[in-house]
Amino acid sequence: MTPRELAVLGLAAGGVFFALVAAVGLVRLPDLYTRAHSTSKSETLGAVLTLSAVALSFGTTMSTVKAVLLLVFMFITNPTAAHAITRAAAEQGIEPWTKEDDGQ
Amino acid sequence: MTLVENVLLGAAAAFVLTSLVALYRIVDGPTMPDRVIAVNVIGSNVVIVIALLAAAIGEPGALDIALVYALLNFLLSIAISKFTVERGGVL
């Protein structure tokens, strides 16, 4: 195995791990704001790691530049979209979860 | 099939599986923004899967499709959150 193959493997494994963490958070966390937190952070990191694996696997061509552009775009827009959605939810009057809601 | 191609295809399969998990939140989601967040997650997963397949099957033109899909995905989230509140000041 060359160092490049090792790096692609490691980055792809890290990306899949963080995407799985985001999916678990999306299903298991108690309310909208915590779910948005989980997806906007973990999912963005997973996307960035996986797309850097893609960029690395192309070698040095024009496609690498496109993959890096895609990476930067997702790094900027993913948290922005989550912020816009949660802010719209807050303006609609959806209350954040507190510990009392859980019956404790 | 080289090792790198196998790794990329496996990662694509894992991302499809996480999208199926996010489908639960779309069906169940108590409020509308929950569903929007889940749709957004599935959209970014689709972008990543397209990029992974472009690298795995050696079709670099598919990266352009992934770029346009990422733009549309962002536009969808902003448009939904802008038009569901009354005065639309979401950003």
Coordinates of N, CA, C and O in Angstrom, one line a residue:
Chain A
M1 N 0.8 -1.2 0.0 CA 0.0 0.0 0.0 C 0.9 1.3 0.0 O 1.8 1.4 0.8
T2 N 0.6 2.1 -0.9 CA 1.3 3.4 -1.0 C 0.8 4.3 0.1 O -0.3 4.1 0.6
P3 N 1.5 5.4 0.5 CA 1.0 6.4 1.5 C -0.2 7.0 1.0 O -1.1 7.3 1.8
R4 N -0.4 7.2 -0.3 CA -1.6 7.9 -0.8 C -2.8 7.0 -0.6 O -3.9 7.5 -0.1
E5 N -2.7 5.7 -0.8 CA -3.8 4.8 -0.6 C -4.2 4.8 0.9 O -5.4 4.8 1.3
L6 N -3.1 4.8 1.8 CA -3.4 4.8 3.2 C -4.2 6.1 3.6 O -5.1 6.0 4.4
A7 N -3.7 7.2 3.0 CA -4.4 8.5 3.4 C -5.8 8.5 2.9 O -6.7 8.9 3.7
V8 N -6.1 8.0 1.7 CA -7.5 7.9 1.2 C -8.3 7.0 2.1 O -9.5 7.4 2.5
L9 N -7.8 5.9 2.5 CA -8.5 4.9 3.4 C -8.8 5.6 4.7 O -10.0 5.5 5.2
G10 N -7.8 6.3 5.3 CA -8.0 6.9 6.6 C -9.1 8.0 6.6 O -10.0 8.1 7.4
L11 N -9.0 8.9 5.5 CA -9.9 10.0 5.4 C -11.3 9.5 5.2 O -12.3 10.0 5.8
A12 N -11.5 8.4 4.3 CA -12.8 7.9 4.0 C -13.4 7.3 5.3 O -14.6 7.4 5.6
A13 N -12.6 6.5 6.1 CA -13.1 5.9 7.3 C -13.5 7.0 8.3 O -14.6 6.8 8.9
G14 N -12.7 8.0 8.4 CA -13.1 9.1 9.3 C -14.4 9.8 8.9 O -15.3 10.1 9.7
G15 N -14.6 10.0 7.6 CA -15.8 10.6 7.1 C -17.0 9.8 7.4 O -18.0 10.3 7.8
V16 N -16.9 8.5 7.1 CA -18.0 7.6 7.4 C -18.4 7.5 8.8 O -19.5 7.6 9.2
F17 N -17.3 7.6 9.7 CA -17.6 7.6 11.1 C -18.4 8.8 11.6 O -19.4 8.6 12.3
F18 N -18.0 10.0 11.1 CA -18.7 11.2 11.5 C -20.1 11.2 10.9 O -21.0 11.8 11.6
A19 N -20.3 10.7 9.7 CA -21.6 10.7 9.1 C -22.5 9.7 10.0 O -23.7 10.0 10.2
L20 N -22.0 8.6 10.5 CA -22.7 7.7 11.3 C -23.1 8.4 12.6 O -24.2 8.3 13.1
V21 N -22.1 9.2 13.2 CA -22.4 9.9 14.4 C -23.6 10.9 14.2 O -24.5 11.1 15.0
A22 N -23.5 11.6 13.0 CA -24.6 12.6 12.7 C -25.9 11.8 12.6 O -27.0 12.4 13.1
A23 N -26.0 10.7 12.0 CA -27.2 9.9 11.9 C -27.8 9.5 13.2 O -29.0 9.6 13.5
V24 N -26.9 9.0 14.1 CA -27.3 8.6 15.5 C -27.9 9.8 16.2 O -29.0 9.8 16.8
G25 N -27.2 11.0 16.1 CA -27.7 12.2 16.7 C -29.0 12.6 16.2 O -29.9 13.1 16.9
L26 N -29.2 12.5 14.9 CA -30.5 12.9 14.2 C -31.6 12.1 14.7 O -32.7 12.6 14.8
V27 N -31.4 10.8 15.0 CA -32.5 10.0 15.4 C -32.7 10.0 16.9 O -33.8 10.0 17.4
R28 N -31.6 10.1 17.7 CA -31.8 9.9 19.2 C -31.9 11.2 20.0 O -32.4 11.1 21.1
L29 N -31.5 12.3 19.5 CA -31.5 13.5 20.3 C -33.0 14.1 20.5 O -33.8 13.8 19.7
P30 N -33.2 14.8 21.6 CA -34.6 15.0 22.0 C -35.3 16.1 21.2 O -36.6 16.1 21.1
D31 N -34.7 17.2 20.7 CA -35.5 18.2 20.0 C -34.8 18.8 18.8 O -33.6 18.4 18.5
L32 N -35.5 19.7 18.1 CA -35.0 20.2 16.8 C -33.6 20.8 16.9 O -32.8 20.6 16.1
Y33 N -33.4 21.6 18.0 CA -32.2 22.4 18.1 C -30.9 21.5 18.3 O -29.9 21.7 17.7
T34 N -31.1 20.5 19.2 CA -30.0 19.5 19.4 C -29.7 18.7 18.1 O -28.6 18.4 17.8
R35 N -30.8 18.4 17.4 CA -30.6 17.6 16.1 C -29.9 18.4 15.1 O -29.0 18.0 14.4
A36 N -30.2 19.7 15.0 CA -29.6 20.6 14.1 C -28.1 20.8 14.5 O -27.2 20.8 13.6
H37 N -27.8 20.9 15.8 CA -26.4 20.9 16.2 C -25.6 19.7 15.8 O -24.6 19.8 15.2
S38 N -26.2 18.5 16.1 CA -25.6 17.3 15.7 C -25.3 17.2 14.2 O -24.1 16.9 13.8
T39 N -26.3 17.5 13.4 CA -26.1 17.3 11.9 C -25.1 18.4 11.4 O -24.3 18.1 10.6
S40 N -25.3 19.7 11.9 CA -24.5 20.7 11.3 C -23.0 20.5 11.6 O -22.1 20.9 10.8
K41 N -22.7 19.9 12.7 CA -21.3 19.8 13.0 C -20.7 18.5 12.5 O -19.8 18.4 11.7
S42 N -21.3 17.3 12.9 CA -20.7 16.0 12.6 C -20.8 15.8 11.1 O -19.9 15.3 10.4
E43 N -22.0 16.2 10.5 CA -22.2 15.9 9.1 C -21.2 16.7 8.2 O -20.7 16.2 7.2
T44 N -21.0 18.0 8.7 CA -20.0 18.8 7.9 C -18.6 18.2 8.0 O -17.9 18.2 6.9
L45 N -18.2 17.8 9.2 CA -16.9 17.2 9.3 C -16.8 15.9 8.4 O -15.8 15.7 7.7
G46 N -17.8 15.1 8.5 CA -17.8 13.9 7.7 C -17.7 14.2 6.2 O -17.0 13.6 5.4
A47 N -18.5 15.2 5.7 CA -18.5 15.6 4.3 C -17.1 16.1 3.9 O -16.5 15.7 2.9
V48 N -16.5 16.9 4.8 CA -15.1 17.5 4.5 C -14.1 16.4 4.4 O -13.3 16.3 3.4
L49 N -14.1 15.4 5.3 CA -13.1 14.4 5.3 C -13.3 13.5 4.1 O -12.4 13.1 3.4
T50 N -14.6 13.1 3.8 CA -14.8 12.2 2.6 C -14.4 12.9 1.3 O -13.9 12.3 0.4
L51 N -14.8 14.2 1.2 CA -14.5 14.9 -0.1 C -13.0 15.1 -0.2 O -12.4 15.1 -1.3
S52 N -12.2 15.2 0.9 CA -10.8 15.3 0.8 C -10.2 14.0 0.4 O -9.2 13.9 -0.3
A53 N -10.9 12.9 0.8 CA -10.4 11.6 0.3 C -10.7 11.5 -1.2 O -9.8 11.0 -1.9
V54 N -11.8 12.0 -1.7 CA -12.1 12.0 -3.1 C -11.0 12.8 -3.9 O -10.5 12.4 -4.9
A55 N -10.7 14.0 -3.3 CA -9.7 14.9 -4.0 C -8.4 14.3 -4.0 O -7.6 14.4 -5.0
L56 N -8.0 13.5 -2.9 CA -6.7 12.9 -2.9 C -6.7 11.7 -3.9 O -5.6 11.5 -4.5
S57 N -7.8 11.0 -4.1 CA -7.8 9.8 -5.0 C -7.7 10.2 -6.4 O -7.4 9.4 -7.3
F58 N -8.0 11.5 -6.8 CA -7.9 11.9 -8.2 C -6.4 12.2 -8.6 O -6.2 12.4 -9.8
G59 N -5.5 12.2 -7.6 CA -4.2 12.6 -8.0 C -4.1 14.1 -8.3 O -4.7 14.9 -7.6
T60 N -3.3 14.5 -9.2 CA -3.2 16.0 -9.5 C -3.7 16.2 -10.9 O -3.0 16.2 -11.9
T61 N -5.1 16.5 -10.9 CA -5.7 16.9 -12.2 C -6.6 18.0 -11.9 O -6.7 18.6 -10.8
M62 N -7.4 18.4 -12.9 CA -8.4 19.5 -12.7 C -9.5 19.0 -11.8 O -10.1 19.8 -11.1
S63 N -9.8 17.7 -11.8 CA -10.8 17.2 -10.9 C -10.5 17.4 -9.4 O -11.4 17.6 -8.6
T64 N -9.2 17.4 -9.1 CA -8.9 17.7 -7.7 C -9.3 19.1 -7.3 O -9.9 19.3 -6.2
V65 N -9.1 20.0 -8.2 CA -9.5 21.4 -7.9 C -11.0 21.5 -7.7 O -11.6 22.1 -6.8
K66 N -11.8 20.7 -8.6 CA -13.3 20.7 -8.4 C -13.7 20.1 -7.1 O -14.6 20.6 -6.4
A67 N -13.0 19.0 -6.7 CA -13.4 18.4 -5.5 C -13.1 19.3 -4.3 O -13.9 19.3 -3.3
V68 N -12.0 20.0 -4.4 CA -11.6 20.9 -3.3 C -12.6 22.1 -3.2 O -13.1 22.5 -2.1
L69 N -13.1 22.6 -4.4 CA -14.1 23.6 -4.4 C -15.4 23.1 -3.8 O -16.0 23.8 -3.0
L70 N -15.8 21.9 -4.1 CA -17.0 21.3 -3.5 C -16.9 21.2 -2.0 O -17.8 21.5 -1.3
L71 N -15.7 20.8 -1.6 CA -15.4 20.7 -0.1 C -15.6 22.1 0.6 O -16.3 22.2 1.6
V72 N -15.0 23.1 0.0 CA -15.0 24.4 0.6 C -16.5 24.9 0.6 O -17.0 25.5 1.6
F73 N -17.2 24.7 -0.5 CA -18.6 25.1 -0.6 C -19.5 24.4 0.5 O -20.2 25.1 1.2
M74 N -19.3 23.1 0.7 CA -20.1 22.4 1.7 C -19.7 22.9 3.1 O -20.5 23.0 4.0
F75 N -18.4 23.2 3.3 CA -17.9 23.6 4.6 C -18.6 24.9 5.0 O -18.8 25.2 6.1
I76 N -18.9 25.8 3.9 CA -19.5 27.1 4.2 C -21.0 27.0 4.3 O -21.6 27.5 5.3
T77 N -21.6 26.2 3.4 CA -23.1 26.3 3.3 C -23.8 25.4 4.3 O -24.9 25.7 4.6
N78 N -23.2 24.3 4.7 CA -23.9 23.3 5.5 C -24.3 24.0 6.9 O -25.5 23.9 7.3
P79 N -23.4 24.6 7.6 CA -23.8 25.2 8.9 C -24.7 26.4 8.6 O -25.6 26.7 9.4
T80 N -24.5 27.2 7.5 CA -25.4 28.3 7.2 C -26.8 27.8 7.0 O -27.7 28.5 7.6
A81 N -27.0 26.7 6.3 CA -28.4 26.2 6.1 C -29.0 25.8 7.4 O -30.2 26.1 7.7
A82 N -28.2 25.1 8.3 CA -28.7 24.7 9.6 C -29.1 25.9 10.4 O -30.1 25.9 11.1
H83 N -28.3 27.0 10.4 CA -28.6 28.2 11.1 C -29.9 28.8 10.6 O -30.7 29.2 11.4
A84 N -30.0 28.9 9.3 CA -31.3 29.5 8.8 C -32.5 28.7 9.2 O -33.5 29.3 9.6
I85 N -32.4 27.4 9.1 CA -33.6 26.5 9.5 C -33.9 26.7 10.9 O -35.1 26.9 11.3
T86 N -32.9 26.7 11.8 CA -33.2 26.8 13.3 C -33.7 28.2 13.6 O -34.5 28.3 14.5
R87 N -33.2 29.2 12.9 CA -33.6 30.5 13.2 C -35.1 30.7 12.8 O -35.9 31.3 13.5
A88 N -35.5 30.1 11.6 CA -36.9 30.2 11.2 C -37.7 29.4 12.2 O -38.8 29.9 12.5
A89 N -37.2 28.3 12.7 CA -38.0 27.5 13.7 C -38.2 28.4 15.0 O -39.3 28.4 15.6
A90 N -37.1 29.1 15.4 CA -37.3 29.9 16.6 C -38.3 31.0 16.4 O -39.0 31.4 17.3
E91 N -38.3 31.6 15.1 CA -39.2 32.7 14.9 C -40.7 32.1 14.8 O -41.6 32.9 15.0
Q92 N -40.8 30.9 14.5 CA -42.2 30.3 14.5 C -42.6 29.9 15.9 O -43.8 29.5 16.0
G93 N -41.8 30.1 16.9 CA -42.2 29.8 18.2 C -42.0 28.4 18.7 O -42.8 28.0 19.6
I94 N -41.1 27.6 18.1 CA -40.8 26.3 18.7 C -39.9 26.4 19.8 O -38.8 27.0 19.7
E95 N -40.3 25.8 21.0 CA -39.6 26.0 22.2 C -38.4 25.0 22.3 O -38.6 23.8 21.9
P96 N -37.3 25.4 22.8 CA -36.2 24.4 23.0 C -36.5 23.4 24.1 O -37.3 23.7 25.0
W97 N -35.9 22.2 24.0 CA -36.2 21.2 25.0 C -35.5 21.5 26.3 O -34.3 22.1 26.3
T98 N -36.1 21.3 27.4 CA -35.4 21.4 28.7 C -35.6 20.1 29.5 O -36.4 19.3 29.1
K99 N -34.9 20.0 30.6 CA -34.9 18.8 31.3 C -36.2 18.4 31.9 O -36.6 17.3 32.1
E100 N -37.1 19.5 32.2 CA -38.4 19.2 32.8 C -39.3 18.5 31.8 O -40.2 17.8 32.3
D101 N -39.1 18.7 30.5 CA -40.0 18.1 29.5 C -39.9 16.6 29.6 O -40.8 15.9 29.1
D102 N -38.8 16.1 30.1 CA -38.5 14.6 30.1 C -39.2 13.9 31.2 O -39.0 12.7 31.4
G103 N -39.9 14.7 32.1 CA -40.5 14.0 33.2 C -39.6 13.7 34.4 O -39.8 12.7 35.0
Q104 N -38.5 14.5 34.5 CA -37.6 14.2 35.6 C -37.7 15.2 36.7 O -38.0 16.3 36.5
Chain B
M1 N -10.5 -4.0 -10.1 CA -10.8 -3.1 -9.0 C -9.6 -2.9 -8.1 O -9.1 -3.9 -7.5
T2 N -9.1 -1.7 -8.0 CA -8.0 -1.4 -7.1 C -8.6 -1.2 -5.7 O -9.8 -1.1 -5.5
L3 N -7.6 -1.1 -4.7 CA -8.0 -0.9 -3.3 C -8.8 0.4 -3.1 O -9.8 0.4 -2.4
V4 N -8.2 1.5 -3.8 CA -8.9 2.8 -3.6 C -10.3 2.8 -4.0 O -11.2 3.3 -3.4
E5 N -10.5 2.1 -5.2 CA -11.9 2.1 -5.7 C -12.8 1.4 -4.8 O -14.0 1.8 -4.5
N6 N -12.3 0.3 -4.2 CA -13.2 -0.5 -3.3 C -13.5 0.3 -2.0 O -14.6 0.3 -1.6
V7 N -12.5 1.1 -1.5 CA -12.7 1.9 -0.3 C -13.8 3.0 -0.6 O -14.7 3.2 0.1
L8 N -13.6 3.6 -1.8 CA -14.6 4.7 -2.2 C -16.0 4.1 -2.3 O -17.0 4.7 -1.9
L9 N -16.1 3.0 -3.0 CA -17.5 2.4 -3.1 C -18.1 2.0 -1.8 O -19.3 2.2 -1.6
G10 N -17.2 1.4 -0.9 CA -17.7 1.1 0.4 C -18.2 2.3 1.2 O -19.2 2.3 1.9
A11 N -17.4 3.4 1.1 CA -17.9 4.7 1.8 C -19.2 5.1 1.2 O -20.0 5.6 1.9
A12 N -19.4 5.0 -0.1 CA -20.6 5.4 -0.7 C -21.8 4.6 -0.2 O -22.9 5.1 0.1
A13 N -21.6 3.3 0.0 CA -22.6 2.4 0.5 C -23.0 2.9 1.9 O -24.1 2.9 2.3
A14 N -21.9 3.2 2.7 CA -22.2 3.6 4.1 C -23.0 4.9 4.1 O -23.9 5.1 5.0
F15 N -22.7 5.8 3.2 CA -23.4 7.1 3.2 C -24.9 6.9 2.8 O -25.8 7.5 3.3
V16 N -25.1 5.9 1.9 CA -26.5 5.6 1.5 C -27.3 5.0 2.7 O -28.4 5.4 3.0
L17 N -26.6 4.2 3.5 CA -27.2 3.6 4.7 C -27.6 4.8 5.7 O -28.7 4.7 6.3
T18 N -26.7 5.8 5.9 CA -27.0 6.9 6.8 C -28.2 7.7 6.3 O -29.0 8.2 7.1
S19 N -28.3 7.8 5.0 CA -29.5 8.5 4.4 C -30.7 7.7 4.7 O -31.8 8.3 5.1
L20 N -30.7 6.4 4.7 CA -31.9 5.6 5.0 C -32.3 5.8 6.5 O -33.4 5.8 6.9
V21 N -31.2 6.0 7.4 CA -31.5 6.2 8.8 C -32.2 7.6 8.9 O -33.1 7.8 9.7
A22 N -31.7 8.6 8.2 CA -32.3 9.9 8.2 C -33.7 9.9 7.7 O -34.5 10.8 8.1
L23 N -34.1 9.0 6.9 CA -35.5 8.9 6.4 C -36.5 8.7 7.5 O -37.6 9.2 7.5
Y24 N -36.0 8.0 8.6 CA -36.9 7.9 9.8 C -37.3 9.2 10.3 O -38.5 9.4 10.7
R25 N -36.4 10.2 10.4 CA -36.7 11.5 10.9 C -37.7 12.3 10.0 O -38.4 13.1 10.5
I26 N -37.6 12.0 8.7 CA -38.6 12.7 7.8 C -40.0 12.1 8.1 O -40.9 12.9 8.1
V27 N -40.1 10.8 8.3 CA -41.4 10.2 8.5 C -42.0 10.6 9.8 O -43.1 11.1 10.0
D28 N -41.1 10.5 10.9 CA -41.6 10.7 12.2 C -41.6 12.1 12.7 O -42.6 12.6 13.3
G29 N -40.6 12.9 12.3 CA -40.3 14.3 12.8 C -41.5 15.1 13.3 O -42.4 15.4 12.5
P30 N -41.5 15.4 14.6 CA -42.7 16.0 15.1 C -43.0 17.4 14.5 O -44.2 17.7 14.3
T31 N -42.0 18.2 14.2 CA -42.3 19.5 13.6 C -41.7 19.5 12.2 O -40.9 18.7 11.7
M32 N -42.1 20.6 11.4 CA -41.7 20.7 10.0 C -40.2 21.0 9.9 O -39.6 20.4 9.1
P33 N -39.6 21.9 10.7 CA -38.1 22.1 10.6 C -37.3 20.8 10.8 O -36.2 20.7 10.2
D34 N -37.8 19.9 11.6 CA -37.1 18.6 11.8 C -37.0 17.9 10.4 O -35.9 17.4 10.1
R35 N -38.1 17.9 9.7 CA -38.1 17.2 8.4 C -37.1 18.0 7.4 O -36.4 17.3 6.6
V36 N -37.1 19.3 7.5 CA -36.3 20.1 6.6 C -34.8 19.7 6.9 O -34.0 19.6 6.0
I37 N -34.5 19.6 8.2 CA -33.1 19.3 8.5 C -32.7 17.9 8.0 O -31.6 17.7 7.5
A38 N -33.6 16.9 8.1 CA -33.4 15.6 7.7 C -33.2 15.6 6.1 O -32.3 14.9 5.6
V39 N -34.0 16.4 5.4 CA -33.9 16.5 4.0 C -32.6 17.1 3.6 O -31.9 16.6 2.6
N40 N -32.2 18.1 4.4 CA -30.9 18.7 4.1 C -29.7 17.7 4.3 O -28.8 17.7 3.5
V41 N -29.8 16.9 5.3 CA -28.8 15.9 5.6 C -28.7 14.9 4.4 O -27.7 14.5 3.9
I42 N -29.9 14.4 3.9 CA -29.9 13.5 2.8 C -29.4 14.1 1.6 O -28.6 13.5 0.8
G43 N -29.7 15.4 1.4 CA -29.1 16.1 0.2 C -27.6 16.2 0.2 O -26.9 15.9 -0.8
S44 N -27.0 16.5 1.4 CA -25.5 16.5 1.4 C -25.0 15.1 1.3 O -23.9 15.0 0.7
N45 N -25.7 14.1 1.8 CA -25.2 12.7 1.6 C -25.2 12.4 0.1 O -24.3 11.7 -0.4
V46 N -26.2 12.8 -0.6 CA -26.3 12.5 -2.1 C -25.1 13.2 -2.8 O -24.5 12.6 -3.7
V47 N -24.8 14.5 -2.4 CA -23.6 15.1 -3.0 C -22.4 14.3 -2.8 O -21.6 14.1 -3.7
I48 N -22.2 13.8 -1.6 CA -21.0 13.1 -1.2 C -21.0 11.8 -2.0 O -19.9 11.4 -2.5
V49 N -22.1 11.1 -2.1 CA -22.2 9.8 -2.9 C -21.8 10.1 -4.3 O -21.1 9.3 -4.9
I50 N -22.3 11.2 -4.9 CA -22.0 11.4 -6.3 C -20.5 11.6 -6.5 O -19.9 11.1 -7.4
A51 N -19.9 12.4 -5.6 CA -18.5 12.7 -5.7 C -17.7 11.4 -5.5 O -16.7 11.1 -6.2
L52 N -18.1 10.5 -4.6 CA -17.4 9.2 -4.3 C -17.5 8.3 -5.6 O -16.5 7.7 -6.0
L53 N -18.7 8.3 -6.2 CA -18.9 7.5 -7.4 C -18.0 8.0 -8.5 O -17.5 7.3 -9.3
A54 N -18.0 9.4 -8.6 CA -17.2 10.0 -9.7 C -15.7 9.5 -9.6 O -15.1 9.3 -10.6
A55 N -15.2 9.5 -8.3 CA -13.8 9.1 -8.1 C -13.7 7.6 -8.4 O -12.7 7.1 -8.9
A56 N -14.7 6.8 -8.0 CA -14.5 5.3 -8.0 C -14.6 4.7 -9.4 O -13.9 3.8 -9.7
I57 N -15.6 5.3 -10.2 CA -15.7 4.7 -11.5 C -15.0 5.5 -12.6 O -15.1 5.2 -13.8
G58 N -14.2 6.5 -12.2 CA -13.4 7.3 -13.1 C -14.2 8.1 -14.1 O -14.0 8.0 -15.3
E59 N -15.1 8.8 -13.5 CA -16.0 9.7 -14.4 C -15.9 11.1 -13.8 O -16.9 11.5 -13.1
P60 N -14.9 11.9 -14.1 CA -14.7 13.2 -13.4 C -15.8 14.2 -13.7 O -16.0 15.1 -13.0
G61 N -16.6 14.0 -14.8 CA -17.6 14.9 -15.2 C -18.7 14.9 -14.1 O -19.5 15.9 -14.0
A62 N -18.9 13.8 -13.4 CA -20.0 13.8 -12.4 C -19.7 14.8 -11.2 O -20.7 15.1 -10.5
L63 N -18.5 15.3 -11.1 CA -18.2 16.3 -10.0 C -19.0 17.5 -10.3 O -19.4 18.2 -9.4
D64 N -19.2 17.9 -11.6 CA -20.0 19.1 -11.9 C -21.4 18.9 -11.4 O -22.0 19.8 -10.9
I65 N -22.0 17.7 -11.7 CA -23.3 17.4 -11.2 C -23.4 17.6 -9.7 O -24.3 18.1 -9.1
A66 N -22.3 17.1 -9.0 CA -22.3 17.2 -7.5 C -22.3 18.7 -7.1 O -23.0 19.0 -6.1
L67 N -21.5 19.5 -7.8 CA -21.5 20.9 -7.5 C -22.8 21.6 -7.6 O -23.3 22.3 -6.7
V68 N -23.5 21.3 -8.7 CA -24.8 21.9 -9.0 C -25.8 21.4 -7.9 O -26.7 22.1 -7.4
Y69 N -25.7 20.1 -7.6 CA -26.6 19.5 -6.6 C -26.4 20.2 -5.2 O -27.4 20.5 -4.5
A70 N -25.1 20.5 -4.9 CA -24.9 21.2 -3.6 C -25.5 22.6 -3.6 O -26.1 23.0 -2.6
L71 N -25.4 23.3 -4.7 CA -26.0 24.6 -4.8 C -27.5 24.5 -4.6 O -28.1 25.3 -3.8
L72 N -28.2 23.6 -5.3 CA -29.6 23.4 -5.2 C -30.0 23.1 -3.8 O -31.0 23.6 -3.2
N73 N -29.2 22.2 -3.1 CA -29.5 21.8 -1.7 C -29.5 23.0 -0.8 O -30.4 23.2 0.0
F74 N -28.5 23.8 -0.9 CA -28.4 25.0 -0.1 C -29.5 26.0 -0.4 O -30.2 26.5 0.6
L75 N -29.9 26.1 -1.6 CA -31.0 27.0 -2.0 C -32.3 26.6 -1.4 O -33.1 27.4 -1.0
L76 N -32.5 25.2 -1.4 CA -33.7 24.7 -0.9 C -33.9 25.0 0.6 O -34.9 25.5 1.0
S77 N -32.8 24.8 1.4 CA -32.9 25.1 2.8 C -33.2 26.6 3.1 O -34.1 26.9 3.9
I78 N -32.5 27.5 2.3 CA -32.6 28.9 2.6 C -34.1 29.3 2.1 O -34.7 30.1 2.9
A79 N -34.5 28.8 1.0 CA -35.9 29.2 0.5 C -36.9 28.7 1.5 O -37.8 29.5 1.8
I80 N -36.9 27.5 2.0 CA -37.9 27.0 2.9 C -37.9 27.8 4.2 O -38.9 28.2 4.6
S81 N -36.7 28.0 4.7 CA -36.7 28.8 6.0 C -37.1 30.2 5.8 O -37.6 30.8 6.7
K82 N -36.8 30.8 4.6 CA -37.2 32.2 4.4 C -38.7 32.3 4.2 O -39.3 33.3 4.7
F83 N -39.3 31.4 3.5 CA -40.8 31.5 3.2 C -41.7 30.9 4.2 O -42.9 31.1 4.1
T84 N -41.2 30.3 5.3 CA -42.1 29.8 6.3 C -42.2 30.8 7.5 O -43.1 30.6 8.3
V85 N -41.3 31.8 7.6 CA -41.5 32.8 8.6 C -42.2 34.0 7.9 O -42.1 34.2 6.7
E86 N -42.8 34.9 8.8 CA -43.7 35.9 8.3 C -42.9 37.0 7.6 O -43.2 37.3 6.4
R87 N -41.9 37.5 8.2 CA -41.2 38.6 7.6 C -39.9 38.2 6.9 O -39.1 39.0 6.4
G88 N -39.5 37.0 7.0 CA -38.4 36.4 6.2 C -37.0 36.8 6.6 O -36.2 36.8 5.7
G89 N -36.7 37.2 7.8 CA -35.4 37.6 8.1 C -34.6 36.5 8.8 O -34.4 36.5 10.0
V90 N -34.1 35.5 8.0 CA -33.6 34.3 8.6 C -32.1 34.3 8.5 O -31.4 33.5 9.2
L91 N -31.4 35.2 7.8 CA -29.9 35.1 7.7 C -29.3 36.3 8.4 O -29.3 37.3 7.9

